[in-house]
Coordinates of C-alpha atoms and ligand atoms in Angstrom, one line a residue:
Chain C
F1 CA 0.1 -0.1 0.1
E2 CA 3.0 2.4 -0.1
R3 CA 2.0 3.7 -3.5
L4 CA -1.7 4.7 -2.2
T5 CA 0.2 6.7 0.4
E6 CA 2.5 8.5 -2.3
G7 CA -0.4 9.6 -4.4
L8 CA -2.0 11.2 -1.4
T9 CA 1.1 12.7 0.2
G10 CA 1.3 15.4 -2.5
A11 CA -2.0 16.4 -1.9
L12 CA -1.1 16.5 1.8
S13 CA 1.9 18.5 1.4
A14 CA 0.2 20.7 -1.0
L15 CA -2.2 21.8 1.9
G16 CA 0.7 22.3 4.3
G17 CA 0.1 19.4 6.4
R18 CA -1.3 21.0 9.4
A19 CA -3.9 19.8 11.3
D20 CA -6.5 22.5 11.6
D21 CA -10.1 22.1 10.7
S22 CA -10.2 24.0 7.5
T23 CA -7.1 22.2 6.2
R24 CA -8.4 18.6 7.3
H25 CA -11.7 19.9 5.2
A26 CA -10.0 20.7 2.6
F27 CA -7.8 17.5 2.7
I28 CA -11.2 15.5 2.8
E29 CA -12.5 17.5 -0.1
T30 CA -9.6 16.7 -2.3
I31 CA -9.7 12.8 -1.3
R32 CA -13.6 13.0 -2.2
D33 CA -12.9 14.4 -5.8
R34 CA -10.0 12.1 -6.4
L35 CA -12.2 9.0 -5.7
L36 CA -15.3 10.4 -7.7
D37 CA -12.8 10.8 -10.6
A38 CA -11.8 7.3 -9.9
D39 CA -15.3 6.5 -10.9
A40 CA -16.3 5.7 -7.4
H41 CA -20.2 6.2 -6.4
P42 CA -20.9 9.3 -4.3
D43 CA -22.6 7.3 -1.7
V44 CA -19.9 4.7 -1.4
V45 CA -17.3 7.7 -1.3
G46 CA -19.8 9.5 1.3
D47 CA -20.1 6.3 3.7
L48 CA -16.3 5.9 3.0
I49 CA -15.2 9.3 4.4
E50 CA -17.8 9.1 7.1
R51 CA -16.4 5.8 8.5
L52 CA -12.9 7.5 8.4
E53 CA -14.1 10.7 10.1
N54 CA -15.2 8.8 12.9
R55 CA -12.3 6.6 13.2
L56 CA -10.3 10.1 13.5
S57 CA -12.5 11.4 16.3
R58 CA -11.4 8.8 18.4
P59 CA -7.9 9.5 20.2
D60 CA -4.7 7.9 18.6
D61 CA -2.3 6.6 21.2
E62 CA 0.5 6.7 18.7
G63 CA 0.2 10.5 18.6
R64 CA 0.4 10.4 14.5
P65 CA -1.0 13.4 12.6
A66 CA -4.7 13.2 11.6
S67 CA -3.6 13.3 7.8
E68 CA -1.8 10.0 8.2
R69 CA -4.2 8.3 10.2
F70 CA -6.8 9.3 7.6
L71 CA -4.5 7.4 4.8
T72 CA -3.9 4.7 6.6
G73 CA -7.6 4.0 7.6
L74 CA -8.6 4.8 3.9
E75 CA -6.2 2.1 2.8
E76 CA -7.7 -0.3 5.5
E77 CA -11.3 0.7 4.6
I78 CA -10.8 0.0 0.8
A79 CA -9.0 -3.1 1.5
R80 CA -12.1 -4.3 3.7
I81 CA -14.6 -3.4 0.9
L82 CA -13.0 -5.1 -1.9
G83 CA -12.4 -8.2 0.3
G84 CA -9.1 -9.9 1.2
Q85 CA -8.7 -13.0 -1.1
A86 CA -10.7 -14.0 -4.1
E87 CA -13.6 -16.5 -3.1
P88 CA -13.4 -19.6 -4.9
L89 CA -16.1 -20.6 -7.6
R90 CA -19.1 -22.5 -5.8
L91 CA -19.2 -25.8 -7.6
R92 CA -20.5 -29.2 -6.7
S93 CA -18.1 -31.8 -5.2
S94 CA -19.7 -34.3 -7.5
G95 CA -22.4 -34.3 -10.3
T96 CA -22.6 -31.6 -12.7
S97 CA -22.2 -27.8 -11.8
A98 CA -23.7 -25.1 -13.9
V99 CA -22.3 -21.9 -14.2
M100 CA -24.1 -18.8 -16.1
V101 CA -22.4 -15.6 -17.2
V102 CA -24.5 -12.4 -17.5
G103 CA -23.9 -8.6 -18.1
L104 CA -24.1 -5.8 -20.4
Q105 CA -23.4 -5.8 -23.6
G106 CA -19.6 -6.0 -24.7
T107 CA -18.3 -6.4 -21.1
G108 CA -16.2 -9.5 -22.3
K109 CA -18.7 -12.5 -21.6
T110 CA -18.1 -14.5 -24.4
T111 CA -14.1 -14.1 -24.0
S112 CA -14.2 -14.7 -20.2
V113 CA -16.2 -18.2 -20.9
G114 CA -13.5 -19.2 -22.8
K115 CA -10.9 -18.0 -20.0
L116 CA -12.8 -19.8 -17.4
A117 CA -13.1 -23.0 -19.2
Q118 CA -9.3 -23.0 -19.6
H119 CA -8.9 -22.1 -15.9
L120 CA -11.2 -25.1 -14.9
R121 CA -9.3 -27.6 -17.5
T122 CA -6.1 -26.6 -15.7
Q123 CA -8.0 -27.9 -12.5
K124 CA -8.5 -31.3 -14.2
K125 CA -12.3 -30.2 -14.6
N126 CA -14.3 -31.6 -17.5
V127 CA -15.9 -28.6 -19.2
M128 CA -18.6 -27.9 -21.9
L129 CA -19.7 -24.7 -23.2
V130 CA -23.0 -23.4 -24.3
P131 CA -23.8 -20.6 -26.6
L132 CA -27.0 -18.9 -25.4
D133 CA -26.7 -15.6 -27.7
V134 CA -29.0 -16.6 -30.4
K135 CA -29.0 -12.7 -31.6
R136 CA -25.8 -11.3 -32.0
P137 CA -24.1 -12.1 -35.5
A138 CA -21.7 -14.9 -35.1
A139 CA -21.9 -15.1 -31.4
I140 CA -22.2 -18.9 -31.3
E141 CA -19.6 -19.2 -33.9
Q142 CA -17.2 -17.1 -31.6
L143 CA -17.6 -19.3 -28.8
Q144 CA -17.3 -22.3 -30.8
I145 CA -14.0 -21.1 -32.2
L146 CA -12.6 -20.3 -28.3
G147 CA -13.9 -23.9 -27.6
R148 CA -11.9 -25.4 -30.6
D149 CA -8.9 -23.4 -29.8
L150 CA -8.8 -25.0 -26.1
D151 CA -10.0 -28.3 -27.2
I152 CA -13.3 -27.9 -25.1
P153 CA -16.6 -29.2 -26.5
V154 CA -19.1 -26.4 -27.2
W155 CA -23.1 -27.1 -27.5
D156 CA -24.1 -26.9 -31.2
T157 CA -26.9 -24.1 -30.4
D158 CA -29.2 -23.5 -32.9
A159 CA -29.9 -19.9 -33.3
R160 CA -33.5 -20.2 -34.3
Q161 CA -34.1 -21.8 -30.8
K162 CA -35.1 -19.9 -27.9
P163 CA -32.2 -19.5 -25.3
V164 CA -34.3 -21.5 -22.1
K165 CA -34.9 -24.2 -24.5
V166 CA -31.3 -24.7 -25.4
A167 CA -30.0 -24.3 -22.2
R168 CA -32.0 -27.1 -20.8
A169 CA -31.3 -29.6 -23.4
A170 CA -27.5 -28.6 -23.1
L171 CA -27.7 -29.2 -19.2
K172 CA -29.4 -32.7 -19.7
A173 CA -27.0 -33.9 -22.1
A174 CA -24.0 -32.5 -20.0
E175 CA -25.3 -34.4 -17.0
K176 CA -25.6 -37.5 -19.0
Q177 CA -22.2 -37.1 -20.3
K178 CA -20.8 -36.7 -16.7
V179 CA -19.5 -33.1 -17.6
D180 CA -18.1 -31.5 -14.4
V181 CA -18.8 -28.0 -15.3
V182 CA -21.2 -26.4 -18.0
I183 CA -20.5 -22.9 -18.3
F184 CA -23.6 -20.9 -20.2
D185 CA -22.7 -17.8 -22.3
T186 CA -25.7 -15.3 -22.3
A187 CA -26.3 -12.3 -24.8
G188 CA -25.4 -9.1 -23.5
R189 CA -28.4 -6.9 -22.3
L190 CA -29.2 -3.6 -21.1
A191 CA -30.2 -3.6 -17.3
I192 CA -32.9 -1.5 -18.1
D193 CA -34.6 -3.9 -20.6
Q194 CA -37.3 -5.4 -18.7
E195 CA -38.1 -8.3 -21.1
L196 CA -34.4 -9.3 -21.4
M197 CA -33.9 -9.3 -17.6
R198 CA -37.0 -11.5 -17.2
E199 CA -35.5 -14.1 -19.6
L200 CA -32.4 -14.0 -17.2
T201 CA -34.6 -14.9 -14.4
Q202 CA -36.2 -17.4 -16.5
L203 CA -32.9 -19.1 -17.3
R204 CA -32.0 -19.1 -13.7
D205 CA -35.0 -20.6 -12.7
K206 CA -34.9 -23.1 -15.4
L207 CA -30.9 -24.0 -14.7
R208 CA -30.5 -23.7 -11.2
P209 CA -26.8 -22.7 -11.6
Q210 CA -24.3 -23.3 -8.9
E211 CA -22.6 -20.0 -9.9
I212 CA -23.9 -16.7 -11.5
L213 CA -21.1 -14.6 -12.6
Y214 CA -21.7 -10.9 -13.3
V215 CA -19.1 -10.0 -16.0
M216 CA -18.3 -6.2 -15.4
D217 CA -15.9 -3.7 -17.5
A218 CA -13.4 -2.5 -15.1
M219 CA -13.8 1.0 -17.1
A220 CA -17.6 1.3 -16.2
G221 CA -18.5 4.7 -14.7
Q222 CA -21.2 6.5 -12.3
T223 CA -24.3 3.9 -13.6
A224 CA -22.4 1.0 -12.6
V225 CA -23.9 0.4 -9.2
Q226 CA -27.5 1.1 -10.5
T227 CA -26.9 -1.4 -13.4
A228 CA -25.6 -3.9 -11.0
E229 CA -28.5 -3.5 -8.7
R230 CA -30.9 -4.5 -11.8
F231 CA -28.8 -7.6 -12.2
V232 CA -29.2 -8.4 -8.5
E233 CA -32.9 -8.0 -8.5
A234 CA -32.9 -10.3 -11.7
V235 CA -30.7 -13.2 -10.8
R236 CA -28.5 -12.6 -7.7
P237 CA -25.0 -13.1 -9.3
S238 CA -22.9 -15.0 -6.9
G239 CA -19.7 -13.6 -8.2
M240 CA -18.1 -11.2 -10.3
I241 CA -15.4 -11.2 -13.4
L242 CA -14.1 -7.9 -13.7
T243 CA -12.6 -7.3 -17.1
K244 CA -10.2 -5.1 -19.1
V245 CA -8.4 -4.6 -16.3
D246 CA -5.0 -4.0 -18.6
A247 CA -6.6 -1.1 -19.5
D248 CA -5.5 0.2 -16.0
P249 CA -8.7 2.0 -15.1
R250 CA -8.9 3.4 -11.4
G251 CA -11.2 0.9 -10.3
G252 CA -14.2 3.0 -8.7
A253 CA -16.9 1.2 -10.2
V254 CA -15.8 -2.2 -9.1
L255 CA -15.0 -0.7 -5.5
S256 CA -18.6 1.0 -5.6
V257 CA -20.5 -2.2 -6.9
R258 CA -19.1 -4.3 -4.5
A259 CA -19.8 -2.2 -1.6
R260 CA -23.2 -1.8 -2.6
T261 CA -24.2 -5.2 -3.7
G262 CA -21.9 -7.4 -1.6
I263 CA -20.9 -9.5 -4.5
P264 CA -17.6 -10.9 -4.5
V265 CA -15.0 -10.6 -7.5
K266 CA -13.6 -13.9 -8.0
F267 CA -11.8 -13.2 -11.3
M268 CA -10.1 -10.2 -13.6
G269 CA -9.6 -10.6 -17.1
V270 CA -6.1 -8.7 -17.9
G271 CA -6.0 -9.2 -21.7
E272 CA -7.4 -10.9 -24.8
K273 CA -6.1 -14.3 -24.6
A274 CA -7.5 -17.2 -23.1
S275 CA -4.7 -17.2 -20.5
D276 CA -5.1 -13.7 -19.5
F277 CA -7.0 -14.7 -16.6
E278 CA -6.3 -14.1 -12.9
P279 CA -8.3 -14.6 -9.5
F280 CA -9.2 -11.2 -8.6
D281 CA -6.3 -9.0 -6.5
P282 CA -7.6 -6.3 -4.8
T283 CA -4.4 -4.7 -4.0
R284 CA -4.0 -4.1 -7.8
I285 CA -7.3 -2.0 -7.6
A286 CA -6.9 -0.5 -4.4
R287 CA -3.5 0.7 -5.6
R288 CA -4.6 2.5 -8.7
L289 CA -7.9 3.9 -6.7
L290 CA -5.8 6.5 -4.8
D291 CA -3.1 7.1 -7.6
Chain O
F1 CA -12.4 39.9 -0.4
R2 CA -14.0 36.6 -1.5
R3 CA -16.8 37.1 -3.7
K4 CA -20.1 35.7 -2.6
P5 CA -20.6 32.3 -4.4
A6 CA -23.6 32.3 -7.3
F7 CA -25.5 29.3 -5.5
D8 CA -26.2 28.4 -1.7
D9 CA -24.2 25.1 -0.9
E10 CA -27.2 23.0 -1.2
T11 CA -28.1 24.1 -4.9
R12 CA -24.7 23.7 -5.8
E13 CA -24.2 19.9 -4.6
Q14 CA -27.4 19.2 -6.3
L15 CA -26.1 20.5 -9.6
R16 CA -22.6 18.7 -9.1
E17 CA -24.6 15.5 -8.5
T18 CA -26.4 15.7 -11.5
L19 CA -23.2 16.3 -13.6
I20 CA -20.7 13.9 -11.6
G21 CA -23.8 11.2 -11.8
A22 CA -23.5 11.7 -15.8
D23 CA -19.6 11.0 -15.5
F24 CA -18.7 14.5 -16.3
G25 CA -15.8 14.3 -13.8
T26 CA -15.0 16.8 -11.0
T27 CA -13.5 19.4 -12.9
A28 CA -15.9 19.7 -15.8
A29 CA -18.6 19.5 -13.4
D30 CA -17.4 22.4 -11.5
A31 CA -16.5 24.5 -14.5
V32 CA -19.7 24.1 -15.9
I33 CA -21.3 25.0 -12.7
E34 CA -19.0 28.0 -12.5
A35 CA -20.0 29.0 -16.1
L36 CA -23.7 28.6 -15.1
G37 CA -23.3 30.4 -12.1
R38 CA -22.1 33.6 -13.9
K39 CA -25.2 33.4 -16.1
A40 CA -27.7 32.6 -13.4
R41 CA -26.4 34.4 -10.7
G42 CA -28.7 34.7 -7.6
V43 CA -31.3 32.4 -9.1
N44 CA -31.7 29.2 -6.6
D45 CA -34.8 27.3 -7.7
L46 CA -33.6 24.2 -8.9
D47 CA -35.7 23.8 -11.5
A48 CA -35.2 26.7 -13.2
L49 CA -31.4 26.0 -12.8
L50 CA -31.7 22.7 -14.0
A51 CA -33.2 24.0 -17.4
A52 CA -30.8 26.5 -17.3
L53 CA -28.1 24.0 -17.2
R54 CA -29.8 21.9 -20.0
E55 CA -29.7 24.6 -22.2
A56 CA -26.2 25.6 -21.3
L57 CA -24.9 22.1 -22.0
A58 CA -26.9 22.0 -25.3
E59 CA -25.6 25.4 -26.4
R60 CA -21.9 24.3 -25.7
L61 CA -21.9 21.0 -27.4
A62 CA -23.5 22.5 -30.7
A63 CA -20.1 23.7 -31.2
F64 CA -19.0 20.2 -31.4
V65 CA -21.7 18.6 -33.9
G66 CA -20.2 16.5 -36.2
D67 CA -21.5 15.5 -39.9
V68 CA -22.2 11.7 -40.0
D69 CA -22.9 12.0 -43.9
A70 CA -19.7 13.8 -44.9
P71 CA -18.0 10.9 -46.2
Q72 CA -18.1 10.9 -50.0
P73 CA -17.6 8.0 -52.4
G74 CA -13.7 7.6 -53.2
E75 CA -13.1 8.7 -49.3
V76 CA -12.0 6.4 -46.7
V77 CA -13.5 5.9 -42.9
L78 CA -11.5 4.4 -40.2
I79 CA -13.6 2.9 -37.2
V80 CA -11.3 2.4 -33.8
G81 CA -11.9 2.2 -30.4
I82 CA -11.4 -0.1 -27.4
N83 CA -12.8 -3.5 -27.1
G84 CA -16.6 -3.8 -27.1
S85 CA -17.1 -0.3 -27.6
G86 CA -19.5 -1.0 -30.5
K87 CA -17.3 -0.5 -33.7
T88 CA -18.4 -3.7 -35.7
T89 CA -22.2 -2.5 -34.8
S90 CA -21.4 1.0 -35.9
V91 CA -20.0 0.0 -39.1
A92 CA -23.3 -1.9 -40.0
R93 CA -24.9 1.0 -38.9
L94 CA -22.9 3.6 -41.0
A95 CA -23.0 1.2 -43.9
H96 CA -26.6 0.7 -43.9
R97 CA -27.3 4.6 -43.6
W98 CA -25.2 5.3 -46.3
K99 CA -26.5 2.6 -48.8
E100 CA -30.0 4.0 -48.0
Q101 CA -28.8 7.4 -49.3
G102 CA -27.5 5.9 -52.4
K103 CA -23.8 6.0 -51.7
P104 CA -22.1 2.8 -52.5
V105 CA -19.9 1.4 -49.5
V106 CA -17.5 -1.4 -49.3
I107 CA -16.6 -2.6 -45.6
G108 CA -13.2 -3.8 -44.8
A109 CA -13.1 -6.4 -41.9
A110 CA -9.5 -5.4 -40.7
D111 CA -10.1 -7.0 -37.4
T112 CA -8.3 -10.2 -38.3
F113 CA -7.5 -11.0 -34.4
R114 CA -10.7 -11.7 -32.5
A115 CA -12.8 -15.1 -32.7
A116 CA -15.5 -14.5 -35.2
A117 CA -14.7 -11.0 -36.2
A118 CA -14.8 -11.3 -39.8
E119 CA -17.9 -13.3 -39.5
Q120 CA -19.9 -10.8 -37.5
L121 CA -19.2 -8.4 -40.0
E122 CA -20.2 -10.7 -43.1
V123 CA -23.3 -11.4 -41.4
W124 CA -24.2 -7.6 -41.2
G125 CA -22.9 -7.0 -44.7
E126 CA -25.4 -9.6 -46.0
R127 CA -28.1 -8.1 -43.8
V128 CA -27.4 -4.4 -45.1
G129 CA -26.5 -5.8 -48.7
V130 CA -23.0 -4.4 -48.8
R131 CA -19.7 -6.1 -49.6
V132 CA -17.2 -7.0 -47.1
V133 CA -13.6 -7.4 -48.1
R134 CA -11.7 -9.8 -45.7
Q135 CA -9.2 -12.2 -45.1
K136 CA -8.4 -15.3 -43.2
A137 CA -8.1 -15.1 -39.4
G138 CA -4.3 -13.7 -38.6
A139 CA -3.9 -12.1 -41.7
D140 CA -2.3 -8.5 -41.5
P141 CA -4.9 -5.8 -40.5
A142 CA -3.0 -3.4 -42.9
A143 CA -3.2 -5.7 -45.7
V144 CA -7.1 -6.2 -45.4
A145 CA -7.3 -2.3 -45.0
F146 CA -5.5 -1.8 -48.2
D147 CA -7.5 -4.3 -50.2
T148 CA -10.7 -2.9 -48.9
V149 CA -9.5 0.6 -49.9
Q150 CA -8.4 -0.8 -53.6
A151 CA -11.9 -2.2 -54.0
A152 CA -13.7 0.9 -53.0
Q153 CA -11.6 3.0 -55.2
A154 CA -12.5 0.6 -58.1
A155 CA -16.4 0.9 -57.3
N156 CA -16.1 4.6 -56.4
A157 CA -17.3 3.6 -53.0
I158 CA -16.9 4.7 -49.5
A159 CA -14.4 2.4 -47.9
L160 CA -15.8 1.8 -44.2
I161 CA -13.2 -0.3 -42.1
D162 CA -13.5 -1.9 -39.0
T163 CA -10.7 -2.7 -36.9
A164 CA -10.1 -4.8 -33.7
G165 CA -10.7 -3.7 -30.3
R166 CA -7.7 -2.4 -28.5
I167 CA -6.6 -1.1 -25.3
H168 CA -5.3 2.8 -25.7
G169 CA -2.3 2.0 -23.2
D170 CA -1.0 -1.0 -25.2
Q171 CA 1.8 0.3 -27.1
G172 CA 2.1 -2.5 -29.5
L173 CA -1.4 -2.6 -30.7
M174 CA -1.5 1.3 -30.9
E175 CA 1.7 1.1 -33.3
E176 CA -0.5 -1.3 -35.5
L177 CA -3.1 1.0 -35.9
K178 CA -0.6 3.6 -36.9
K179 CA 0.6 1.2 -39.4
I180 CA -3.1 0.7 -40.4
R181 CA -3.4 4.3 -40.9
R182 CA 0.2 4.7 -43.1
V183 CA -1.0 1.9 -45.3
I184 CA -4.4 3.3 -46.1
G185 CA -2.5 6.7 -46.8
K186 CA -0.3 4.7 -49.2
A187 CA -3.3 3.5 -51.2
V188 CA -5.1 7.1 -51.5
E189 CA -3.6 10.3 -51.2
G190 CA -5.0 11.9 -48.1
A191 CA -6.9 8.8 -46.7
P192 CA -8.4 8.1 -44.3
Q193 CA -10.2 11.5 -44.6
H194 CA -12.4 10.4 -41.5
V195 CA -11.0 8.4 -38.4
W196 CA -14.1 7.9 -36.1
L197 CA -13.7 6.9 -32.4
T198 CA -16.4 4.6 -30.9
L199 CA -17.0 5.2 -26.8
D200 CA -19.1 3.2 -24.7
A201 CA -21.5 5.7 -22.8
S202 CA -21.4 3.4 -19.7
Q203 CA -17.7 3.9 -18.9
G204 CA -16.4 6.4 -16.7
Q205 CA -13.2 8.7 -16.8
T206 CA -11.2 6.4 -18.6
A207 CA -12.8 7.6 -21.8
I208 CA -10.8 11.0 -21.8
E209 CA -7.6 9.0 -21.9
Q210 CA -8.9 7.1 -24.6
A211 CA -9.6 9.8 -26.6
R212 CA -6.2 11.3 -26.2
R213 CA -4.1 8.3 -26.9
F214 CA -6.5 7.5 -30.2
H215 CA -6.2 11.0 -31.3
E216 CA -2.3 11.3 -30.6
A217 CA -1.7 7.8 -32.5
V218 CA -4.1 8.5 -35.4
G219 CA -5.7 11.5 -35.6
V220 CA -9.3 11.3 -34.6
T221 CA -11.8 13.2 -36.3
G222 CA -14.8 12.2 -34.7
L223 CA -16.8 10.7 -31.8
I224 CA -19.5 7.9 -32.0
V225 CA -20.9 7.3 -28.8
N226 CA -22.8 4.0 -28.2
K227 CA -25.3 2.5 -26.1
L228 CA -26.8 5.6 -25.2
D229 CA -30.1 3.5 -25.1
G230 CA -28.5 2.4 -21.8
E231 CA -28.2 3.9 -18.4
G232 CA -25.0 5.9 -19.4
M233 CA -25.1 9.2 -20.1
A234 CA -21.6 9.9 -21.5
G235 CA -20.8 13.1 -19.7
F236 CA -17.1 12.7 -20.6
V237 CA -17.7 14.1 -24.0
Y238 CA -17.7 17.2 -22.4
P239 CA -14.3 17.2 -21.2
I240 CA -13.1 15.6 -24.3
T241 CA -14.5 18.1 -26.7
E242 CA -13.3 20.4 -24.2
E243 CA -9.5 19.3 -24.3
L244 CA -9.5 17.9 -27.9
G245 CA -12.0 19.9 -30.0
I246 CA -13.1 16.7 -31.6
P247 CA -16.8 16.6 -32.7
I248 CA -19.4 14.2 -32.2
I249 CA -20.8 12.4 -35.2
A250 CA -23.2 10.2 -34.2
I251 CA -24.8 8.2 -31.4
G252 CA -25.6 4.5 -30.9
V253 CA -29.0 3.8 -29.5
G254 CA -29.4 0.2 -29.9
E255 CA -28.2 -3.2 -31.3
G256 CA -29.9 -3.3 -34.6
M257 CA -28.6 -1.6 -38.1
E258 CA -31.2 1.0 -37.7
D259 CA -30.0 2.3 -34.3
L260 CA -27.9 5.1 -35.1
E261 CA -28.8 8.7 -35.0
P262 CA -26.8 11.8 -36.1
F263 CA -25.6 13.9 -32.9
A264 CA -28.5 15.9 -31.4
P265 CA -27.1 18.2 -28.5
E266 CA -30.5 19.1 -27.2
R267 CA -31.7 15.5 -27.0
F268 CA -28.2 14.5 -25.6
A269 CA -28.5 17.4 -23.0
A270 CA -31.9 16.2 -21.9
Q271 CA -30.6 13.1 -21.0
I272 CA -28.3 14.6 -18.8
V273 CA -30.1 16.9 -16.9
Ligands
GTP301 N1 -8.1 -5.9 -22.8 C1 -8.9 -6.8 -22.9 N2 -9.9 -7.2 -23.7 C2 -10.8 -7.9 -23.2 C3 -11.0 -8.5 -22.1 N3 -12.1 -9.4 -22.1 C4 -12.6 -9.2 -23.2 N4 -12.1 -8.2 -23.9 C5 -12.2 -8.2 -25.3 O1 -13.4 -7.4 -25.4 C6 -14.2 -7.3 -26.2 C7 -15.7 -7.8 -26.2 O2 -15.7 -9.2 -25.6 P1 -16.7 -10.3 -25.7 O3 -16.4 -11.5 -25.2 O4 -17.2 -10.1 -27.3 O5 -17.9 -9.6 -24.9 P2 -19.2 -10.1 -24.7 O6 -19.9 -9.5 -23.1 O7 -19.6 -11.6 -25.0 O8 -20.3 -9.0 -25.8 P3 -21.9 -9.3 -26.1 O9 -22.0 -10.6 -26.3 O10 -22.0 -8.6 -27.4 O11 -22.6 -8.7 -24.9 C8 -13.5 -8.4 -27.2 O12 -12.6 -7.6 -28.2 C9 -12.5 -9.2 -26.5 O13 -11.5 -9.7 -26.7 C10 -10.1 -8.2 -21.2 O14 -9.9 -8.8 -19.9 N5 -8.9 -7.3 -21.5
GTP302 N1 -27.7 -1.5 -26.3 C1 -26.9 -1.1 -27.2 N2 -25.8 -2.0 -27.6 C2 -24.9 -1.9 -28.5 C3 -24.6 -0.3 -29.1 N3 -23.7 -0.7 -30.0 C4 -23.1 -1.8 -29.9 N4 -23.9 -2.6 -28.9 C5 -23.6 -3.8 -28.5 O1 -22.4 -4.1 -27.9 C6 -21.6 -5.3 -28.1 C7 -20.2 -5.2 -28.7 O2 -20.5 -4.4 -30.1 P1 -19.1 -4.7 -31.2 O3 -19.7 -3.6 -32.3 O4 -19.3 -6.0 -31.4 O5 -18.1 -4.1 -30.4 P2 -16.7 -4.0 -31.0 O6 -16.1 -2.4 -30.6 O7 -16.6 -4.3 -32.5 O8 -16.0 -5.2 -30.2 P3 -14.7 -5.5 -30.4 O9 -14.5 -5.7 -31.9 O10 -14.8 -6.9 -29.9 O11 -13.9 -4.6 -29.7 C8 -22.9 -6.1 -29.1 O12 -23.2 -6.8 -28.3 C9 -23.5 -4.8 -29.7 O13 -24.7 -5.5 -30.2 C10 -25.8 0.3 -28.7 O14 -25.9 1.6 -29.4 N5 -26.8 0.2 -27.8
MG303 MG1 -20.7 -12.3 -26.3
MG304 MG1 -15.9 -5.6 -33.4

């Protein structure tokens, strides 16, 4: 967390490092703006700052200056929100597990399905992929190519069928073939598209997946929380995949979505290849947040 | 002596919340409020202020309206942007629009990297009724661009070239884009006349750095803001236009070939305020 403090020490020294009320207020406002510009949601930033001010109102037995205590507190609060180690996938110990992947258009779902498949295969799991995006041109083909490159079977989805029908047939077949994990790739959709969100709920009800992964672009802005909340309403995702982390965004959106929905971030995408997939590293985001 | 602020704290906070919530960023939000304060001094009725804000935003963005119908047969339009920002779908929409206007178009599938990228464009080409020039996966994108320009020149058509998504911080990929641009320039003097950057309306402040890097690499002549039918309001176009002066060409408001609208400042501002 050294870099975190470095970034803000600048703001600190610019404010003369004094401990009076107006300096402290200016310091807090600088941090607030920094976090807002890092794409963090104002409510989350507000809560964070409030908790820090409460901490500061308690006496410090080490006699450290308020600003240093504030910064250390900030690092700790951010780390707490983002969670410690990445939580593992929820899979059945025996039998076929279903994983459903959902999110807005273009966030990296299809690519992430390929990455997740590769990851599971290194854990000796036997995987099958099921394309459920029957709408986007060549979406089925995209997943088939990814599967072929990884030598992982892909269900032969008929684009003229409804996703729920395809899903049921594929899951039945996977269970029969004793597949360990079936991953369902769904079409990107707007959180405000009621009909498509209902389709997702229906899909979840029919598949009863062990894991529903919300795929979010790390560059998301201020509407990330309200969007995520709608996905929570529809299917209550059990985990998140944060993509395009290699674009090196400040990451305020993931901090905010994590804070407001509690969904643990399980993996992060750090590039376009199937191997560009890592367990979520909260320190990586935390460092960038206060840059 | 410090002049009394134009708005009371609560009013200022509400205005700031509106703009920050729309992804303006704090610097642009404060600048806009400052300017509004000079014009609407002393007005503290929030509704009146919001209306004035909407008007001010529309007025300011009116200076940055691009022309989606500017490209002429024989010219080259290059579509660039980060991964998933809607380039391929924008190409389909533009091709459809121009074809309906009677302009011949040849599409170039210069994304030779991503799985099924060329196939995605081929499906669109068929639906729109426009020829798609492509090579096999892994081919040199510059070579596809070159072929496309040649085919378009022969047909006196607009060459509309789709490229692979790329992260603005990836030096290697930005170099690849520069090479594509150079090769197009070799095929036709002065081409590409139009380089349009697609931006995802649901993203945050990273959009500004994207615009800077792409602009510095290949000279962006227009912005296309996609997914405005969603919740994102793309307030970042304000700091982008302010800093780089790049006009906004069009907006994407859905996933179909018809879902493209020329940029209209009033409607855009009305979404925000
Ligand atoms: N740099 C980078 N690119 C990524 C990452 N994940 C996905 N992408 C790219 O993002 C783009 C969109 O990925 P897709 O997998 O097609 O996204 P999607 O969510 O399935 O899109 P829809 O199905 O249309 O909603 C592609 O160019 C991917 O290669 C990542 O972690 N880093
Ligand atoms: N709702 C909505 N979806 C859009 C819009 N524009 C594009 N999309 C969707 O966003 C997803 C990504 O679009 P693409 O055109 O494949 O994006 P791209 O930039 O070419 O992606 P890469 O080539 O993988 O970098 C697709 O699911 C599109 O249907 C829009 O204006 N509104
Ligand atoms: Mg997909
Ligand atoms: Mg594309």
